[in-house]
Structures are given as structure tokens and as C-alpha cells.
Coordinates of N, CA, C and O and ligand atoms in Angstrom, one line a residue:
M1 N -8.8 -1.6 -4.3 CA -7.6 -2.0 -5.4 C -7.3 -3.0 -5.7 O -6.9 -3.2 -7.2
T2 N -8.6 -3.6 -6.0 CA -8.5 -5.0 -7.1 C -8.9 -3.8 -8.4 O -8.8 -3.8 -9.0
A3 N -9.8 -2.1 -7.7 CA -10.3 -1.4 -9.2 C -8.4 -0.8 -10.1 O -8.7 -0.6 -11.3
L4 N -7.4 -2.0 -9.3 CA -6.1 -0.5 -10.6 C -6.0 -0.9 -11.8 O -5.7 -1.8 -12.3
D5 N -5.8 -0.3 -12.0 CA -5.9 -0.1 -14.2 C -4.2 -1.1 -14.6 O -3.5 -0.5 -14.3
L6 N -3.9 -2.2 -13.8 CA -2.7 -2.8 -14.1 C -2.1 -2.8 -15.4 O -1.0 -2.7 -15.6
D7 N -3.2 -2.3 -17.0 CA -2.4 -2.7 -17.3 C -2.1 -2.1 -17.9 O -0.8 -1.1 -18.6
A8 N -2.3 -0.3 -17.5 CA -2.2 1.1 -17.7 C 0.0 0.9 -16.8 O 0.3 1.6 -17.4
L9 N -0.5 0.6 -15.8 CA 0.7 0.8 -14.7 C 1.9 -0.6 -15.6 O 2.6 -0.3 -15.9
K10 N 1.4 -1.9 -16.5 CA 2.8 -2.3 -17.1 C 2.9 -2.0 -18.1 O 4.4 -1.5 -19.3
A11 N 1.8 -0.9 -18.9 CA 2.2 -0.5 -20.4 C 3.3 0.8 -20.0 O 4.1 1.2 -20.3
E12 N 3.5 1.2 -18.3 CA 4.5 2.6 -17.8 C 5.9 2.0 -17.1 O 6.4 1.8 -16.9
G13 N 5.7 0.0 -17.4 CA 6.6 -0.3 -17.6 C 7.1 -0.6 -15.9 O 7.6 -1.3 -15.4
V14 N 5.7 -0.7 -15.1 CA 5.1 -1.0 -13.8 C 6.2 -2.5 -13.4 O 5.2 -2.9 -14.6
T15 N 6.5 -3.2 -12.5 CA 6.8 -4.9 -12.5 C 6.2 -5.3 -11.3 O 6.1 -6.0 -10.5
V16 N 6.0 -4.4 -10.8 CA 5.7 -4.3 -9.2 C 5.8 -3.6 -8.0 O 4.8 -2.1 -8.5
L17 N 4.4 -4.6 -7.5 CA 3.4 -3.3 -6.7 C 4.1 -3.7 -4.9 O 4.1 -4.2 -4.7
L18 N 4.3 -2.6 -4.6 CA 4.7 -2.0 -3.3 C 3.5 -1.5 -2.3 O 2.8 -0.7 -2.9
L19 N 2.4 -2.4 -1.1 CA 1.4 -3.0 -1.7 C 1.5 -2.3 0.0 O 2.1 -3.2 1.1
D20 N 0.5 -0.8 0.7 CA 0.5 -1.1 1.8 C -1.0 -2.0 2.3 O -1.3 -2.5 1.7
V21 N -0.9 -2.3 3.7 CA -2.1 -3.3 4.0 C -3.2 -2.8 4.8 O -4.1 -3.2 4.6
D22 N -2.9 -2.5 6.3 CA -3.9 -1.5 6.8 C -4.6 -1.3 6.2 O -4.3 0.4 5.3
N23 N -6.0 -1.3 6.0 CA -7.6 -1.0 4.8 C -6.6 -0.9 3.7 O -7.5 -0.3 2.8
T24 N -5.8 -1.6 3.1 CA -5.3 -2.0 1.4 C -5.9 -2.8 1.2 O -7.2 -3.2 0.1
V25 N -4.8 -3.7 1.7 CA -4.6 -5.3 1.7 C -5.7 -6.1 2.8 O -6.2 -6.9 2.0
S26 N -5.9 -5.9 4.0 CA -6.8 -6.5 5.1 C -7.2 -5.1 5.8 O -7.1 -4.2 6.3
P27 N -8.2 -5.2 6.5 CA -9.1 -4.6 7.2 C -9.2 -4.2 8.4 O -7.1 -5.1 8.8
H28 N -8.7 -3.1 9.3 CA -7.9 -2.5 9.9 C -8.4 -3.3 11.5 O -8.8 -4.2 11.6
H29 N -6.5 -3.6 11.7 CA -7.1 -4.5 12.9 C -7.6 -5.9 13.3 O -8.1 -6.4 13.0
S30 N -7.0 -6.8 11.4 CA -7.3 -8.1 11.7 C -6.5 -8.5 10.7 O -5.9 -8.0 10.0
A31 N -6.4 -10.3 11.1 CA -5.3 -10.5 10.2 C -5.6 -11.5 9.0 O -6.3 -12.2 8.3
E32 N -7.5 -11.0 9.0 CA -8.6 -11.6 7.6 C -7.7 -11.1 6.8 O -7.1 -9.4 6.0
V33 N -8.4 -12.8 6.0 CA -7.9 -12.5 4.6 C -8.4 -12.1 3.0 O -9.0 -13.7 3.4
I34 N -9.6 -10.7 2.6 CA -10.4 -11.1 1.5 C -10.1 -12.5 1.2 O -9.3 -11.5 0.0
P35 N -11.4 -13.1 0.2 CA -10.8 -14.2 -0.2 C -10.3 -13.0 -1.9 O -10.0 -13.4 -2.5
G36 N -11.3 -11.9 -1.9 CA -10.7 -11.4 -3.4 C -9.9 -10.4 -3.6 O -8.8 -10.6 -4.7
I37 N -9.0 -11.0 -2.4 CA -7.6 -9.4 -2.8 C -6.2 -11.4 -3.1 O -5.8 -10.8 -3.1
R38 N -6.5 -11.7 -1.9 CA -6.7 -13.4 -1.8 C -6.1 -14.1 -4.1 O -4.7 -14.0 -4.2
D39 N -6.6 -13.4 -4.4 CA -7.1 -13.6 -5.6 C -6.5 -13.0 -6.2 O -6.1 -13.1 -8.0
W40 N -6.9 -12.1 -6.2 CA -5.8 -10.7 -7.2 C -4.7 -10.8 -6.8 O -4.2 -10.8 -7.4
I41 N -4.2 -10.9 -5.4 CA -3.0 -11.0 -5.7 C -2.7 -12.2 -6.1 O -0.6 -11.9 -6.5
A42 N -2.9 -13.0 -5.5 CA -2.8 -14.1 -6.4 C -2.5 -14.3 -8.7 O -1.8 -14.9 -9.2
S43 N -3.2 -13.4 -8.4 CA -3.6 -13.4 -10.1 C -2.4 -12.0 -11.0 O -2.1 -12.4 -12.3
L44 N -1.2 -11.9 -9.5 CA -0.6 -10.7 -9.9 C 0.8 -10.9 -11.3 O 1.6 -11.0 -12.3
G45 N 1.1 -12.7 -10.4 CA 2.5 -12.5 -10.4 C 2.0 -13.8 -12.2 O 3.0 -12.7 -13.4
P46 N 0.9 -14.7 -12.7 CA 0.8 -14.2 -13.9 C 0.9 -12.7 -15.2 O 0.8 -13.4 -16.2
L47 N 0.6 -12.2 -15.1 CA 0.4 -10.8 -15.3 C 1.4 -10.1 -15.4 O 1.3 -9.6 -15.8
G48 N 2.8 -11.0 -14.8 CA 4.4 -10.3 -15.1 C 4.4 -10.1 -13.7 O 5.1 -8.6 -13.9
F49 N 3.1 -9.0 -12.1 CA 3.1 -8.2 -11.6 C 4.8 -9.1 -10.4 O 4.0 -10.7 -10.2
R50 N 5.1 -8.2 -9.6 CA 5.7 -8.4 -7.9 C 4.9 -8.3 -7.6 O 4.5 -7.1 -7.9
A51 N 5.0 -8.2 -6.4 CA 4.3 -7.3 -5.1 C 5.2 -8.1 -3.9 O 5.5 -8.6 -3.1
C52 N 4.4 -6.4 -2.8 CA 5.7 -6.9 -1.7 C 5.2 -6.2 -0.8 O 4.1 -4.8 -0.9
L53 N 4.3 -6.3 1.0 CA 3.8 -5.8 1.8 C 4.8 -4.6 2.7 O 6.1 -4.9 2.4
V54 N 4.1 -3.0 1.6 CA 5.2 -2.2 2.9 C 4.1 -1.1 3.9 O 3.4 -1.1 3.6
S55 N 4.3 -1.9 5.2 CA 3.4 -1.6 6.7 C 3.9 -1.2 6.9 O 5.1 -1.2 8.3
N56 N 3.4 0.3 8.1 CA 4.0 1.0 9.1 C 3.7 0.0 10.4 O 4.8 0.7 11.7
N57 N 2.5 -1.6 10.2 CA 2.4 -2.3 11.7 C 4.0 -2.9 11.5 O 4.2 -3.5 11.7
W58 N 4.0 -2.4 13.1 CA 4.6 -3.0 14.2 C 4.8 -4.6 14.3 O 5.2 -5.1 15.3
H59 N 3.3 -4.9 14.6 CA 3.1 -6.0 15.4 C 3.3 -8.0 14.4 O 2.9 -7.2 13.4
D60 N 4.1 -8.8 15.2 CA 3.9 -9.8 14.9 C 2.8 -10.0 14.0 O 3.2 -10.6 12.7
D61 N 1.8 -10.6 13.9 CA 1.5 -10.4 12.5 C 0.4 -9.9 11.1 O 0.3 -10.2 10.8
I62 N 1.7 -9.2 11.1 CA 2.0 -8.3 9.7 C 3.0 -9.7 9.1 O 2.5 -10.0 7.9
H63 N 3.5 -10.5 10.1 CA 3.9 -11.4 9.5 C 3.1 -12.6 9.0 O 3.0 -13.4 7.5
E64 N 2.6 -12.5 9.8 CA 1.7 -13.9 9.4 C 0.6 -13.9 7.9 O 0.5 -14.1 6.8
R65 N 0.1 -12.3 7.8 CA -0.8 -12.0 6.5 C 0.3 -11.8 6.0 O -0.5 -12.4 4.4
A66 N 1.5 -11.4 5.5 CA 2.3 -11.7 4.4 C 2.6 -13.1 3.7 O 2.4 -13.5 2.9
A67 N 2.9 -14.2 5.4 CA 2.3 -15.1 5.5 C 0.9 -16.1 4.3 O 1.0 -16.7 3.3
A68 N 0.4 -15.7 4.2 CA -0.4 -15.8 4.3 C -1.6 -15.2 2.5 O -1.8 -16.6 2.3
L69 N -0.4 -14.4 2.8 CA -0.9 -13.5 1.1 C 1.1 -14.4 0.3 O 1.1 -14.4 -1.3
G70 N 1.8 -15.2 0.9 CA 2.8 -15.8 0.8 C 4.0 -13.9 -0.6 O 4.0 -14.9 -1.8
L71 N 3.4 -13.0 0.1 CA 4.3 -12.4 0.0 C 4.8 -11.5 0.7 O 5.5 -12.5 2.2
P72 N 7.0 -11.2 0.1 CA 7.6 -10.6 1.1 C 7.1 -9.2 1.7 O 6.1 -8.7 1.5
V73 N 7.6 -8.8 3.4 CA 7.0 -7.8 3.7 C 8.2 -7.0 4.1 O 8.8 -7.4 4.9
V74 N 8.2 -5.8 4.3 CA 8.8 -4.7 5.0 C 7.6 -4.8 5.4 O 7.6 -3.3 5.9
A75 N 8.1 -4.6 7.1 CA 7.0 -4.0 8.7 C 8.3 -2.8 8.7 O 9.0 -2.7 8.9
K76 N 7.4 -2.5 9.9 CA 7.7 -0.5 10.8 C 8.4 0.0 10.0 O 9.5 0.5 9.5
A77 N 7.6 0.1 8.6 CA 8.8 0.7 7.7 C 8.5 2.0 7.7 O 9.6 3.4 7.2
G78 N 8.1 3.4 9.2 CA 7.4 4.3 8.9 C 7.1 5.1 8.2 O 7.5 6.3 7.6
K79 N 6.6 4.5 7.2 CA 5.4 5.7 6.2 C 5.4 6.6 6.8 O 4.7 6.6 7.6
P80 N 5.8 8.5 6.7 CA 6.1 8.4 4.8 C 7.8 8.5 4.9 O 8.3 9.3 3.9
L81 N 8.4 8.4 5.9 CA 9.7 8.7 5.7 C 10.5 7.5 4.4 O 9.4 6.6 4.1
P82 N 10.9 7.6 3.5 CA 10.5 6.3 2.9 C 12.4 5.8 2.3 O 11.3 4.2 1.8
F83 N 13.0 5.0 3.6 CA 13.5 4.4 4.3 C 12.6 2.6 3.7 O 13.8 1.8 2.7
G84 N 12.0 2.6 4.1 CA 10.7 1.5 4.8 C 11.1 1.0 3.3 O 10.9 -0.1 2.8
I85 N 10.3 1.4 2.7 CA 10.3 1.4 0.6 C 11.1 1.1 -0.3 O 11.6 0.0 -0.7
R86 N 12.3 2.7 0.7 CA 13.5 2.2 -0.6 C 14.0 0.3 0.1 O 14.7 -0.2 -1.4
R87 N 13.8 0.1 1.8 CA 14.0 -1.3 1.1 C 13.9 -1.6 0.8 O 13.8 -3.3 1.0
A88 N 12.4 -1.9 0.7 CA 11.3 -2.9 -0.3 C 11.8 -3.9 -1.4 O 11.8 -4.3 -2.1
I89 N 12.9 -2.1 -2.2 CA 12.8 -2.1 -3.0 C 13.9 -2.6 -4.0 O 14.6 -3.5 -4.6
R90 N 15.0 -2.2 -2.7 CA 16.2 -3.4 -2.2 C 15.8 -4.7 -2.1 O 17.0 -5.4 -3.0
L91 N 15.3 -5.4 -1.2 CA 14.4 -6.2 -1.0 C 14.9 -7.0 -2.8 O 15.0 -8.6 -3.0
L92 N 13.7 -6.3 -3.6 CA 13.2 -7.3 -4.4 C 14.1 -6.7 -6.0 O 14.0 -7.4 -6.7
A93 N 15.4 -6.1 -4.8 CA 15.6 -5.9 -6.9 C 15.5 -5.3 -7.7 O 15.9 -6.3 -8.8
V94 N 15.0 -4.1 -7.5 CA 14.3 -4.0 -8.8 C 15.0 -2.5 -9.1 O 15.6 -1.5 -8.1
R95 N 14.3 -1.9 -10.0 CA 14.4 -0.1 -10.5 C 13.9 0.7 -9.0 O 12.0 0.7 -10.2
K96 N 13.6 1.3 -8.5 CA 12.8 2.4 -8.7 C 12.0 3.6 -9.4 O 9.9 2.8 -9.3
S97 N 12.1 2.9 -11.4 CA 11.1 3.6 -12.4 C 9.9 2.1 -11.6 O 9.3 2.4 -12.4
E98 N 10.3 1.1 -11.8 CA 9.4 -0.5 -11.9 C 8.3 -0.8 -11.0 O 7.7 -1.4 -10.9
C99 N 8.4 0.3 -9.6 CA 8.2 -0.3 -9.0 C 6.9 1.0 -8.7 O 6.8 3.3 -8.9
V100 N 5.2 1.3 -8.1 CA 4.2 1.5 -7.7 C 4.1 1.5 -5.7 O 3.6 0.1 -5.8
M101 N 3.8 2.5 -5.5 CA 3.5 2.1 -4.1 C 2.2 2.2 -4.3 O 1.1 3.6 -4.8
V102 N 1.5 1.3 -2.5 CA -0.4 1.0 -3.4 C -0.5 1.7 -2.2 O -0.1 0.7 -1.9
G103 N -1.8 2.4 -2.0 CA -2.3 1.9 0.1 C -3.2 3.4 0.6 O -3.7 4.1 -1.1
D104 N -4.2 2.9 0.9 CA -5.1 4.0 1.5 C -4.3 5.7 1.5 O -5.9 6.1 2.3
Q105 N -3.5 5.9 2.4 CA -3.0 6.5 2.9 C -2.2 8.3 2.8 O -1.9 8.1 1.6
I106 N -2.4 9.9 2.1 CA -2.4 10.5 1.4 C -0.7 11.0 2.1 O 0.4 11.3 2.0
F107 N -1.5 10.8 3.0 CA -0.3 11.6 4.9 C 1.2 10.3 4.8 O 2.4 10.1 5.2
T108 N 1.3 9.2 4.3 CA 1.9 8.1 4.6 C 2.0 6.9 2.9 O 2.9 6.7 2.9
D109 N 1.7 6.4 2.5 CA 1.8 6.0 1.6 C 1.6 6.6 0.0 O 2.7 6.6 -0.3
V110 N 1.4 7.8 -0.7 CA 1.1 8.2 -1.4 C 3.1 9.4 -1.0 O 3.7 9.2 -1.9
L111 N 2.7 10.2 -0.2 CA 4.2 11.1 0.3 C 5.1 10.1 0.5 O 6.0 10.3 0.1
G112 N 4.9 8.9 0.9 CA 6.3 8.2 1.3 C 7.0 7.5 0.0 O 7.6 7.3 -0.3
G113 N 5.9 7.5 -1.4 CA 6.3 6.2 -1.7 C 7.5 8.5 -3.2 O 7.7 7.5 -3.4
K114 N 6.6 9.2 -3.4 CA 7.2 10.5 -3.8 C 8.3 10.7 -3.1 O 9.4 10.7 -3.5
L115 N 8.2 10.4 -1.9 CA 9.6 10.7 -0.9 C 11.3 9.8 -1.6 O 12.2 10.0 -1.7
A116 N 10.2 8.7 -2.4 CA 11.2 7.3 -2.5 C 11.6 8.2 -3.2 O 12.0 6.9 -4.7
G117 N 10.5 8.1 -4.4 CA 10.6 8.3 -5.5 C 10.2 7.5 -7.1 O 10.4 7.0 -7.6
V118 N 8.9 6.9 -5.9 CA 7.8 6.0 -7.2 C 7.0 6.5 -7.5 O 6.2 7.1 -6.5
R119 N 6.7 6.1 -8.8 CA 4.6 6.1 -8.5 C 4.2 5.9 -7.8 O 4.5 5.0 -6.7
T120 N 2.7 6.5 -7.4 CA 2.1 6.6 -5.8 C 0.9 5.2 -6.8 O -0.2 7.1 -7.8
V121 N 0.1 5.3 -6.0 CA -1.7 4.7 -6.9 C -2.4 5.1 -4.6 O -2.3 5.0 -3.6
L122 N -3.0 6.0 -4.5 CA -3.8 5.7 -3.6 C -5.1 5.3 -4.0 O -5.9 6.2 -5.2
V123 N -6.0 4.6 -3.1 CA -6.6 3.1 -3.2 C -7.6 4.2 -2.0 O -8.0 4.7 -1.4
E124 N -9.3 3.4 -2.1 CA -10.0 3.4 -1.7 C -9.7 2.3 -0.7 O -9.2 1.0 -0.3
P125 N -10.1 3.2 1.4 CA -9.7 2.1 2.3 C -10.2 1.3 2.1 O -12.2 1.9 1.8
L126 N -10.4 0.5 2.3 CA -10.6 -1.1 2.9 C -12.3 -0.5 3.6 O -13.0 -1.2 3.0
T127 N -12.3 0.0 4.7 CA -13.0 0.4 5.7 C -12.6 2.0 6.2 O -11.6 2.4 5.9
P128 N -14.0 1.8 7.3 CA -14.0 3.7 7.5 C -13.1 3.1 8.7 O -12.5 4.7 8.8
S129 N -13.3 2.3 9.4 CA -12.5 2.7 11.2 C -11.5 2.3 11.0 O -10.1 2.1 9.4
D130 N -10.5 3.0 11.9 CA -8.4 4.5 11.7 C -8.8 4.2 13.0 O -9.5 4.2 14.3
M131 N -7.3 4.0 13.3 CA -6.5 4.4 14.5 C -7.1 6.1 14.7 O -6.9 6.3 13.7
G132 N -7.0 5.8 16.6 CA -7.5 7.9 16.0 C -6.3 8.7 16.0 O -6.9 9.2 15.0
H133 N -5.2 8.4 15.1 CA -4.6 9.5 15.2 C -4.5 9.4 12.4 O -4.7 10.7 13.0
T134 N -4.5 8.0 12.5 CA -5.5 7.7 11.5 C -6.7 9.7 11.0 O -6.7 9.5 9.7
M135 N -7.1 9.4 11.6 CA -9.0 10.1 12.5 C -8.2 11.0 11.1 O -9.2 11.9 11.0
V136 N -7.8 11.6 12.1 CA -7.3 13.2 13.1 C -6.7 13.9 10.9 O -6.4 14.9 10.1
L137 N -5.6 12.5 10.9 CA -4.9 12.4 9.5 C -6.2 13.2 7.8 O -6.1 13.2 7.3
R138 N -7.2 11.8 7.8 CA -8.3 11.4 7.2 C -9.6 12.9 7.1 O -9.1 12.8 5.9
R139 N -9.0 13.7 8.3 CA -10.2 15.0 7.7 C -9.5 15.8 7.2 O -9.3 16.3 6.0
L140 N -8.2 15.7 7.0 CA -6.6 15.9 6.0 C -6.6 16.1 4.1 O -6.9 16.7 3.9
E141 N -7.3 14.8 4.6 CA -7.5 14.4 3.3 C -8.5 14.8 2.3 O -8.1 14.6 1.1
Q142 N -9.3 14.2 3.7 CA -10.9 14.9 2.5 C -10.6 16.8 2.9 O -10.8 17.1 1.6
R143 N -9.5 17.7 2.9 CA -9.8 18.8 2.8 C -8.7 19.1 1.2 O -9.5 20.4 0.8
I144 N -7.4 18.0 1.0 CA -7.3 18.0 -0.4 C -8.2 17.4 -1.5 O -7.9 18.2 -2.0
M145 N -7.6 17.1 -0.4 CA -8.8 15.6 -2.7 C -10.1 16.7 -2.2 O -10.8 16.2 -3.7
A146 N -10.5 17.3 -1.4 CA -11.8 18.0 -2.1 C -12.9 17.1 -3.2 O -13.1 16.6 -1.9
N147 N -13.6 17.4 -3.5 CA -14.5 16.7 -4.8 C -13.5 15.2 -5.0 O -14.4 14.0 -6.3
R148 N -12.1 15.3 -5.5 CA -11.3 14.0 -5.8 C -11.9 12.9 -5.2 O -11.2 12.9 -3.5
R149 N -12.2 11.5 -5.9 CA -12.0 10.3 -5.7 C -10.2 9.6 -5.5 O -9.9 9.9 -6.5
P150 N -9.7 8.8 -5.1 CA -9.2 8.4 -5.3 C -8.7 7.3 -6.5 O -10.2 6.7 -6.9
E151 N -7.4 7.2 -7.1 CA -7.5 7.0 -8.1 C -8.2 4.9 -8.7 O -8.9 4.1 -8.9
A152 N -8.9 4.7 -7.0 CA -8.2 2.6 -7.2 C -9.3 1.8 -6.1 O -9.3 3.1 -4.9
Ligands
LIG1 MG1 -2.8 1.8 4.8

């Protein structure tokens, strides 16, 4: 995720990064905040970006992670349904055209972003470990992606 081309996003008019949490911002099943990612998130403000976590996670620790990063959060987002992403857009009072949904999964983050009408960027997952149902989707993703790679 830290490899995102922020200059290119800015040139496209993006001011808000909607960030998936599990395996995008922090490893799955972990409240750990990776220093490199915390620093990258802290660097967004001075560059003219705002960020909001948008997670399907429903556990309390999602709020702790958001607090640790100093970011607002929409939990239980229900991606790929577009409602959680729309909630984040309303929360930040921005236009859809200013937002990009960033995440590690095609069937939740990218599809959800498309359905909500925002730009999307697929990023490399932080760790290869996932929940069971995610592993099934990963195999489908591998078929769809073939030899292509995530953008960042
Ligand atoms: Mg994820």
C-alpha cells in the first residue's frame, strides 16, 4: 500500500483514501500497527490527503486500530455492498470523485468501490494468511488476475 502513486492520485483529483484494514493496513488477526504504515499514514495529511478506514471487521479492536492511526473508521462495512463505503464518503463530507478505495481483495474492496462509484486500487496483501472464506476468494482472484499484479 505504501507504494501507492500519490502524485498520480492527486493529479486525478483524489483527496481521500478509503483504506481497507485487514491485510492492507494491518496484518490479519492482529492489532499490530506496522511502523512503516503508521508513518505513511501520518505523511498523508501534509500531502493534502485525508484517510478513513473502511473495514468489514466487526470486532472491537478495529476501533483501537483506528485510534492508534488517528483515523476515522467505518466498521461492519459489508463490502462488496456499497453502503459502508458510501457511509465513509458521507462521514468525510466529500464527493465520490475525490475518493479512492484501496484494498487487497477484488471481491470486497475493488468490487465494493466500483459499486459505490469510486476509483479503486488493488494492493498486495500484507501477509499471505487469511480466513477460510477469503482463501476461496483468493483462488478466484488468482484466476481473474492471471499474470497481472496489484498496482501497489
Ligand atoms: Mg483486506
